[in-house]
CSV table of C-alpha atoms and ligand atoms in Angstrom, one decimal:
chain,number,residue,atom,x,y,z
M,46,MET,CA,-11.1,11.0,20.5
M,47,LYS,CA,-8.6,11.3,17.5
M,48,GLN,CA,-9.9,8.1,15.1
M,49,ILE,CA,-6.9,5.5,14.7
M,50,VAL,CA,-5.4,4.5,11.6
M,51,VAL,CA,-2.8,1.8,10.3
M,52,SER,CA,-1.3,1.6,7.2
M,53,GLY,CA,1.4,-0.1,6.1
M,54,ILE,CA,3.8,-1.2,1.9
M,55,ARG,CA,5.7,-4.3,2.8
M,56,SER,CA,9.8,-4.1,1.3
M,57,THR,CA,9.5,-5.3,-1.6
M,58,GLY,CA,12.3,-2.2,-3.3
M,59,ARG,CA,11.5,0.9,-4.7
M,60,LEU,CA,7.8,2.5,-4.0
M,61,HIS,CA,6.4,2.5,-7.0
M,62,LEU,CA,3.4,5.4,-8.4
M,63,GLY,CA,1.3,3.1,-7.0
M,64,ASN,CA,2.3,3.0,-4.6
M,65,TYR,CA,2.8,6.9,-4.2
M,66,LEU,CA,-0.8,7.3,-5.3
M,67,GLY,CA,-3.0,4.3,-3.6
M,68,ALA,CA,-0.9,4.6,-0.4
M,69,LEU,CA,1.5,7.1,1.2
M,70,ARG,CA,0.5,10.5,-0.5
M,71,ASN,CA,-2.9,9.4,1.8
M,72,PHE,CA,-0.6,9.0,4.3
M,73,VAL,CA,0.2,12.0,4.7
M,74,GLN,CA,-2.9,13.7,3.9
M,75,MET,CA,-3.9,11.9,7.4
M,76,GLN,CA,-0.9,12.2,9.7
M,77,ARG,CA,-2.0,15.0,10.6
M,78,GLU,CA,-5.7,15.2,11.9
M,79,TYR,CA,-6.0,11.1,12.8
M,80,ASN,CA,-3.5,8.8,15.4
M,81,CYS,CA,-1.7,7.4,12.3
M,82,PHE,CA,-0.2,4.3,12.2
M,83,PHE,CA,2.4,3.3,9.5
M,84,PHE,CA,5.0,1.0,9.6
M,85,ILE,CA,6.8,-0.6,6.7
M,86,ALA,CA,5.6,-4.5,6.4
M,87,ASP,CA,9.2,-6.4,6.2
M,88,LEU,CA,7.8,-9.9,7.7
M,89,HIS,CA,5.1,-9.3,5.3
M,90,SER,CA,7.5,-9.7,2.6
M,91,LEU,CA,9.9,-12.6,3.4
M,92,THR,CA,7.5,-14.8,1.4
M,93,THR,CA,9.2,-14.8,-1.8
M,94,HIS,CA,12.4,-15.5,0.0
M,95,PRO,CA,14.5,-12.5,-0.1
M,96,THR,CA,18.1,-13.0,0.4
M,97,ALA,CA,19.2,-10.3,4.5
M,98,ALA,CA,21.1,-7.9,2.8
M,99,ASP,CA,18.0,-7.2,-0.3
M,100,LEU,CA,15.7,-7.0,2.5
M,101,HIS,CA,18.1,-4.5,4.9
M,102,GLY,CA,18.3,-2.3,1.4
M,103,SER,CA,14.3,-2.8,1.1
M,104,VAL,CA,13.7,-1.8,4.8
M,105,ARG,CA,16.1,1.4,4.2
M,106,ALA,CA,15.1,1.5,1.2
M,107,VAL,CA,10.7,2.1,1.9
M,108,MET,CA,11.9,4.7,5.8
M,109,ALA,CA,13.7,7.6,3.3
M,110,GLU,CA,10.4,7.3,0.7
M,111,TYR,CA,8.6,7.8,4.1
M,112,LEU,CA,10.4,10.3,4.6
M,113,ALA,CA,10.9,12.0,1.6
M,114,ALA,CA,7.2,11.7,1.3
M,115,GLY,CA,6.4,14.4,3.6
M,116,LEU,CA,5.6,12.0,7.1
M,117,ASP,CA,6.3,13.6,10.2
M,118,PRO,CA,7.8,11.1,13.0
M,119,LYS,CA,6.6,13.7,15.1
M,120,GLN,CA,2.9,13.4,13.8
M,121,CYS,CA,2.9,10.5,13.6
M,122,THR,CA,4.2,7.0,14.5
M,123,LEU,CA,6.7,4.9,11.6
M,124,TYR,CA,7.7,2.0,12.6
M,125,VAL,CA,8.4,-2.0,11.0
M,126,GLN,CA,7.2,-4.3,11.3
M,127,SER,CA,9.4,-6.9,13.1
M,128,ASP,CA,10.4,-4.1,15.7
M,129,VAL,CA,7.0,-4.5,17.0
M,130,PRO,CA,7.3,-8.3,18.1
M,131,GLU,CA,3.3,-7.9,19.7
M,132,THR,CA,2.1,-8.6,16.4
M,133,THR,CA,3.1,-11.4,15.7
M,134,GLU,CA,1.8,-12.3,18.9
M,135,LEU,CA,-1.6,-11.7,17.9
M,136,TYR,CA,-1.3,-13.0,14.0
M,137,LEU,CA,-0.6,-16.3,15.8
M,138,LEU,CA,-3.8,-15.9,18.3
M,139,LEU,CA,-5.7,-14.8,15.6
M,140,ASN,CA,-4.6,-18.1,13.2
M,141,MET,CA,-7.0,-20.4,15.6
M,142,ASN,CA,-9.5,-19.3,13.9
M,143,ALA,CA,-9.1,-18.7,10.9
M,144,TYR,CA,-9.9,-21.0,8.1
M,145,LEU,CA,-8.3,-22.9,5.6
M,146,GLY,CA,-11.2,-22.6,3.3
M,147,GLU,CA,-11.6,-18.9,3.4
M,148,LEU,CA,-7.9,-18.8,3.2
M,149,GLN,CA,-7.4,-20.5,0.5
M,150,ARG,CA,-10.6,-18.7,-1.0
M,151,CYS,CA,-8.6,-15.3,-1.0
M,152,THR,CA,-8.3,-13.4,-4.4
M,153,SER,CA,-4.2,-12.8,-3.3
M,154,PHE,CA,-3.5,-16.6,-2.4
M,155,LYS,CA,-5.0,-18.0,-6.1
M,156,ASP,CA,-3.2,-15.3,-7.9
M,157,LYS,CA,0.5,-16.2,-6.3
M,158,ILE,CA,-0.4,-20.2,-6.3
M,159,ARG,CA,-0.7,-19.6,-10.0
M,160,LYS,CA,3.0,-17.2,-10.5
M,161,GLN,CA,4.8,-18.5,-8.0
M,162,PRO,CA,3.8,-22.9,-7.1
M,163,ASN,CA,6.5,-24.0,-6.7
M,164,ASN,CA,6.5,-21.4,-3.5
M,165,ILE,CA,3.2,-21.9,-1.6
M,166,ASN,CA,4.0,-21.3,1.3
M,167,ALA,CA,1.9,-21.7,5.1
M,168,GLY,CA,3.2,-17.6,4.9
M,169,LEU,CA,1.6,-16.8,2.4
M,170,LEU,CA,-1.4,-18.7,3.3
M,171,THR,CA,-2.1,-17.2,6.6
M,172,TYR,CA,-0.6,-13.5,4.7
M,173,PRO,CA,-4.1,-11.8,6.1
M,174,THR,CA,-3.9,-13.2,9.3
M,175,LEU,CA,-1.1,-11.1,9.6
M,176,MET,CA,-1.7,-8.5,7.8
M,177,ALA,CA,-5.3,-8.9,10.2
M,178,ALA,CA,-3.0,-8.4,13.0
M,179,ASP,CA,-1.2,-5.1,12.3
M,180,ILE,CA,-4.8,-4.1,11.8
M,181,LEU,CA,-5.6,-4.8,14.8
M,182,ILE,CA,-3.4,-4.9,17.3
M,183,HIS,CA,-4.1,-1.0,17.1
M,184,ARG,CA,-7.8,-1.3,16.5
M,185,ALA,CA,-7.5,0.6,14.3
M,186,ASN,CA,-10.5,2.5,12.2
M,187,LEU,CA,-9.0,3.2,8.7
M,188,VAL,CA,-6.8,2.0,6.6
M,189,PRO,CA,-6.2,3.7,3.5
M,190,VAL,CA,-5.1,1.4,1.1
M,191,GLY,CA,-4.8,1.1,-2.4
M,192,LYS,CA,-8.6,-0.8,-4.0
M,193,ASP,CA,-5.8,-4.7,-4.4
M,194,GLN,CA,-6.6,-5.0,-0.9
M,195,GLU,CA,-10.0,-4.5,-0.2
M,196,GLN,CA,-10.8,-8.1,0.0
M,197,HIS,CA,-8.3,-8.5,3.1
M,198,LEU,CA,-10.0,-5.8,4.3
M,199,GLU,CA,-12.4,-7.4,4.8
M,200,MET,CA,-10.8,-10.9,5.1
M,201,THR,CA,-9.8,-8.6,8.6
M,202,ARG,CA,-13.2,-7.1,9.7
M,203,THR,CA,-14.0,-11.3,9.1
M,204,PHE,CA,-11.4,-12.1,11.7
M,205,GLY,CA,-12.0,-9.6,14.6
M,206,LEU,CA,-15.2,-9.1,14.6
M,207,ARG,CA,-15.2,-13.7,14.9
M,208,PHE,CA,-12.7,-12.8,18.2
M,209,ASN,CA,-15.6,-10.4,19.7
M,210,ARG,CA,-18.5,-12.8,18.9
M,211,MET,CA,-16.1,-16.5,20.0
M,212,TYR,CA,-15.0,-14.4,23.0
M,213,GLY,CA,-17.6,-11.9,23.5
M,214,THR,CA,-15.9,-8.7,23.6
M,215,GLU,CA,-15.7,-5.6,21.7
M,216,LEU,CA,-12.5,-5.2,21.8
M,217,PHE,CA,-11.7,-4.4,17.9
M,218,PRO,CA,-14.1,-2.2,15.8
M,219,GLU,CA,-14.1,-3.0,12.1
M,220,PRO,CA,-11.9,-1.0,10.2
M,221,GLN,CA,-12.5,0.4,6.8
M,222,ALA,CA,-10.0,0.5,3.8
M,223,TYR,CA,-9.9,4.0,3.0
M,224,ASN,CA,-9.4,7.0,0.1
M,225,PRO,CA,-9.5,10.5,1.8
M,226,GLN,CA,-10.5,12.3,-2.1
M,227,SER,CA,-11.7,9.7,-3.7
M,228,PRO,CA,-12.9,6.2,-3.5
M,229,LEU,CA,-10.5,3.6,-3.6
M,230,VAL,CA,-7.5,2.9,-6.3
M,231,LYS,CA,-6.1,1.2,-9.2
M,232,ILE,CA,-3.6,2.8,-10.8
M,233,PRO,CA,-2.3,1.4,-14.4
M,234,GLY,CA,0.8,0.2,-15.1
M,235,LEU,CA,2.5,0.8,-18.6
M,236,ASP,CA,2.0,-2.9,-20.9
M,237,GLY,CA,-2.4,-1.2,-21.9
M,238,THR,CA,-3.3,-4.4,-19.0
M,239,GLY,CA,-3.4,-5.0,-15.0
M,240,LYS,CA,-2.4,-2.3,-12.2
M,241,MET,CA,1.2,-2.1,-12.1
M,242,GLY,CA,2.9,-3.6,-9.6
M,243,LYS,CA,6.7,-4.4,-8.8
M,244,SER,CA,6.7,-8.2,-10.3
M,245,GLU,CA,4.5,-7.4,-13.3
M,246,GLY,CA,7.5,-5.0,-14.8
M,247,ASN,CA,5.4,-2.3,-15.3
M,248,ALA,CA,6.2,0.2,-12.7
M,249,LEU,CA,7.7,3.7,-12.1
M,250,TYR,CA,9.7,3.8,-9.7
M,251,LEU,CA,9.6,7.2,-7.4
M,252,SER,CA,13.0,7.1,-7.7
M,253,ASP,CA,13.4,6.7,-11.4
M,254,SER,CA,15.2,9.7,-13.1
M,255,PRO,CA,13.7,11.4,-16.3
M,256,GLU,CA,14.9,10.3,-18.6
M,257,ASP,CA,14.0,6.9,-17.5
M,258,ILE,CA,10.8,7.6,-17.0
M,259,ARG,CA,10.4,9.8,-20.7
M,260,LYS,CA,11.9,6.3,-22.1
M,261,LYS,CA,8.8,4.4,-19.7
M,262,VAL,CA,6.0,6.7,-20.6
M,263,MET,CA,6.7,6.9,-24.3
M,264,ARG,CA,7.6,3.6,-24.6
M,265,ALA,CA,3.9,2.5,-22.6
M,266,VAL,CA,1.3,0.9,-25.1
M,267,SER,CA,-1.1,3.5,-26.2
M,268,ASP,CA,-3.8,2.3,-29.5
M,269,ASN,CA,-5.3,3.5,-32.8
M,270,THR,CA,-6.2,7.0,-32.5
M,271,PRO,CA,-9.9,6.7,-32.8
M,272,LYS,CA,-12.4,6.3,-35.9
M,273,ALA,CA,-15.9,8.1,-34.6
M,274,PRO,CA,-16.3,10.3,-32.5
M,275,ASN,CA,-17.7,8.6,-28.6
M,276,GLU,CA,-16.2,5.5,-29.8
M,277,PRO,CA,-15.4,3.8,-26.7
M,278,LYS,CA,-12.2,4.1,-24.9
M,279,SER,CA,-9.7,0.1,-24.9
M,280,GLU,CA,-8.3,-0.1,-22.1
M,281,PRO,CA,-4.5,0.3,-22.6
M,282,VAL,CA,-5.9,3.6,-22.9
M,283,GLN,CA,-8.5,3.7,-21.1
M,284,ASN,CA,-5.4,2.9,-18.8
M,285,LEU,CA,-3.3,6.0,-20.0
M,286,PHE,CA,-5.9,8.5,-19.9
M,287,ALA,CA,-6.2,6.9,-15.3
M,288,LEU,CA,-3.2,7.8,-15.2
M,289,LEU,CA,-3.1,11.4,-16.4
M,290,ARG,CA,-6.1,11.9,-14.2
M,291,ALA,CA,-3.7,10.5,-11.5
M,292,VAL,CA,-1.2,13.0,-11.5
M,293,SER,CA,-1.2,16.1,-14.4
M,294,SER,CA,-4.1,18.8,-14.2
M,295,SER,CA,-7.7,18.4,-14.4
M,296,ASP,CA,-7.4,21.2,-17.5
M,297,THR,CA,-4.3,18.9,-18.8
M,298,VAL,CA,-7.1,15.4,-18.8
M,299,GLU,CA,-10.4,17.3,-19.9
M,300,PHE,CA,-7.8,18.9,-23.3
M,301,PHE,CA,-7.0,15.0,-24.4
M,302,GLU,CA,-10.9,13.6,-23.7
M,303,ASP,CA,-11.8,17.2,-25.9
M,304,GLN,CA,-9.5,15.4,-28.2
M,305,TYR,CA,-9.8,12.1,-28.4
M,306,GLN,CA,-13.4,12.3,-28.8
M,307,ALA,CA,-13.0,14.1,-32.1
M,308,CYS,CA,-10.9,11.8,-33.0
M,309,THR,CA,-7.8,14.7,-32.9
M,310,ILE,CA,-5.3,12.5,-30.1
M,311,ARG,CA,-2.5,11.7,-31.0
M,312,TYR,CA,-1.6,9.6,-27.8
M,313,GLY,CA,2.5,10.5,-28.4
M,314,ASP,CA,1.7,14.2,-27.2
M,315,MET,CA,-0.4,12.6,-24.7
M,316,LYS,CA,2.3,10.4,-23.0
M,317,LYS,CA,4.7,13.4,-23.2
M,318,GLN,CA,2.9,15.6,-21.4
M,319,LEU,CA,1.7,13.1,-18.9
M,320,ALA,CA,5.7,11.4,-18.3
M,321,GLU,CA,6.6,16.1,-18.4
M,322,ASP,CA,4.2,15.6,-15.7
M,323,ILE,CA,5.0,12.1,-13.4
M,324,ILE,CA,9.0,13.9,-13.3
M,325,ALA,CA,7.5,17.5,-12.0
M,326,LEU,CA,5.1,15.1,-8.9
M,327,THR,CA,9.1,12.5,-8.9
M,328,THR,CA,11.7,14.9,-8.7
M,329,PRO,CA,11.5,16.2,-5.8
M,330,LEU,CA,11.2,13.0,-4.1
M,331,ARG,CA,14.0,12.0,-5.4
M,332,GLU,CA,16.1,14.7,-3.9
M,333,LYS,CA,14.5,14.0,-0.7
M,334,ILE,CA,15.0,10.4,-1.1
M,335,GLU,CA,18.7,10.4,-1.7
M,336,MET,CA,19.4,12.7,1.3
M,337,TYR,CA,17.5,10.1,3.6
M,338,LEU,CA,19.2,7.3,2.4
M,339,ALA,CA,22.2,9.0,3.4
M,340,ASP,CA,21.3,9.5,6.6
M,341,ASP,CA,22.3,6.6,8.4
M,342,ARG,CA,22.3,7.7,12.0
M,343,LEU,CA,18.5,9.2,11.3
M,344,LEU,CA,17.3,6.5,9.4
M,345,SER,CA,16.9,4.7,12.8
M,346,ASP,CA,17.0,7.2,15.5
M,347,VAL,CA,12.9,6.8,13.7
M,348,ALA,CA,12.3,3.8,14.1
M,349,ALA,CA,13.1,3.5,17.2
M,350,MET,CA,11.7,5.9,18.1
M,351,GLY,CA,8.4,4.7,16.1
M,352,ALA,CA,9.0,0.8,17.6
M,353,GLU,CA,8.4,2.8,22.1
M,354,ALA,CA,5.7,4.7,20.2
M,355,ALA,CA,4.1,1.8,18.8
M,356,ARG,CA,5.1,-1.2,21.2
M,357,LYS,CA,2.9,0.9,23.8
M,358,SER,CA,-0.2,0.6,22.4
M,359,ALA,CA,0.4,-2.7,20.9
M,360,LYS,CA,1.5,-4.2,23.8
M,361,GLU,CA,-2.4,-3.1,25.4
M,362,THR,CA,-4.4,-4.7,22.8
M,363,LEU,CA,-2.3,-7.4,22.9
M,364,ARG,CA,-3.6,-7.9,27.2
M,365,LEU,CA,-6.9,-7.5,26.7
M,366,ALA,CA,-7.1,-10.4,24.0
M,367,LYS,CA,-5.3,-13.2,26.0
M,368,GLU,CA,-7.4,-11.9,29.0
M,369,ALA,CA,-9.8,-12.2,26.9
M,370,MET,CA,-9.1,-14.9,25.9
M,371,GLY,CA,-8.1,-16.5,28.7
M,372,ILE,CA,-4.1,-16.4,28.9
M,373,ARG,CA,-3.3,-15.7,31.7
M,374,LYS,CA,-0.8,-16.1,34.8
M,375,LEU,CA,-0.9,-19.1,36.8
U,28,TYM,P1,2.4,-3.4,-1.0
U,28,TYM,O1,3.1,-3.2,-0.3
U,28,TYM,O2,1.4,-4.6,-2.4
U,28,TYM,O3,1.3,-2.0,-1.2
U,28,TYM,C1,1.1,-1.3,-0.7
U,28,TYM,C2,0.2,-0.1,-0.9
U,28,TYM,O4,0.3,0.3,-2.0
U,28,TYM,C3,-1.3,0.0,-3.3
U,28,TYM,N1,-0.6,-0.7,-4.2
U,28,TYM,C4,-1.9,1.0,-5.1
U,28,TYM,N2,-2.2,1.0,-5.3
U,28,TYM,C5,-2.6,1.2,-6.2
U,28,TYM,N3,-2.6,1.0,-7.8
U,28,TYM,C6,-2.1,0.4,-7.4
U,28,TYM,N4,-0.8,-0.3,-8.7
U,28,TYM,C7,-1.1,-0.2,-6.7
U,28,TYM,N5,-0.3,-1.2,-6.0
U,28,TYM,C8,-0.7,-1.0,-4.3
U,28,TYM,C9,-1.4,-0.9,-1.7
U,28,TYM,O5,-3.4,-0.5,-1.8
U,28,TYM,C10,-1.5,-0.9,-0.8
U,28,TYM,O6,-2.4,0.4,0.1
U,28,TYM,N6,-0.9,-6.4,3.2
U,28,TYM,C11,0.4,-5.1,2.2
U,28,TYM,C12,0.4,-4.5,2.8
U,28,TYM,C13,0.3,-4.3,4.7
U,28,TYM,C14,-0.7,-3.9,5.0
U,28,TYM,C15,-1.7,-4.2,6.2
U,28,TYM,C16,-1.6,-2.7,4.6
U,28,TYM,C17,0.2,-5.4,6.0
U,28,TYM,N7,0.0,-5.5,6.4
U,28,TYM,C18,-1.8,-3.8,7.0
U,28,TYM,C19,-2.4,-1.9,5.3
U,28,TYM,C20,-2.5,-2.2,7.0
U,28,TYM,C21,1.2,-5.0,0.6
U,28,TYM,O7,0.8,-5.9,0.1
U,28,TYM,O8,0.9,-4.1,0.0
């Protein structure tokens, strides 16, 4: 039997290079080898209260981006989270055994409290239980995600194992965060510190034009040329190299590493090369995104087909979970 893979991306606008390199590119690689369920996490994006029009537009955009990246609805199940109500039912059941202390200690929750102190809603607090429900509803083994999701995966394992123990069942396997070719990645932003993110204003989007990409990359924070061989790299410089490693050939990376060590590096030249390599990666995607976005019929057919397959798998898990808990017809 093929192992089961589940992952999703929130519909909060267009996808950026971090989403692509940390997650979507791996989805595409895994679809042939595994039994894959990939979805658009529209319910998760409600924590920030998008307008109805924005939410719907973002869901369409992510579906078009999934298809443009090479996800094939004949090879994997592609669906919208809210089309599978079994997920929200499992979320309610899991919430009964998710404790306030552990939810409050979750790093992403603490970050949100800092960033949006006026909107600390219950959906944010229980974000990890909804994510656990997404994963456990298909009894997944592997979850391709970026490094920022590691703690959520750990909580998913805790909730699944706790359920198994409480109800004397082996229903839920222990899902692992996974990257097919390397350890989990964190793609940095262009502002010198931290990860690339939609809300950090430091992102390169798959749909950015070549001019936008050149402008953003040339403006990225760098540093002074090193003064002595083997000088440790500052964070902005490490970040530029991390981006280069993610998108450029190993020869290119080696070339600039040598120049850095020789203290002859010109960051302007490195950024020019980086921009061109990003453009080479995103141009074919950008063209396909436009094509899929213009095809409403295809987008809705793919979502309908995906919902049907995802619900079949989800219904069976939910039936078993409820049976284990004693939720039965009188
Ligand atoms: P989200 O929507 O923030 O991001 C989607 C995916 O992109 C990865 N990612 C990154 N990877 C590397 N570097 C970055 N700078 C970067 N930024 C984002 C994320 O790690 C993620 O894999 N909670 C999830 C969505 C979700 C989910 C799930 C994922 C909901 N249910 C079930 C897996 C399984 C999230 O907010 O990802």
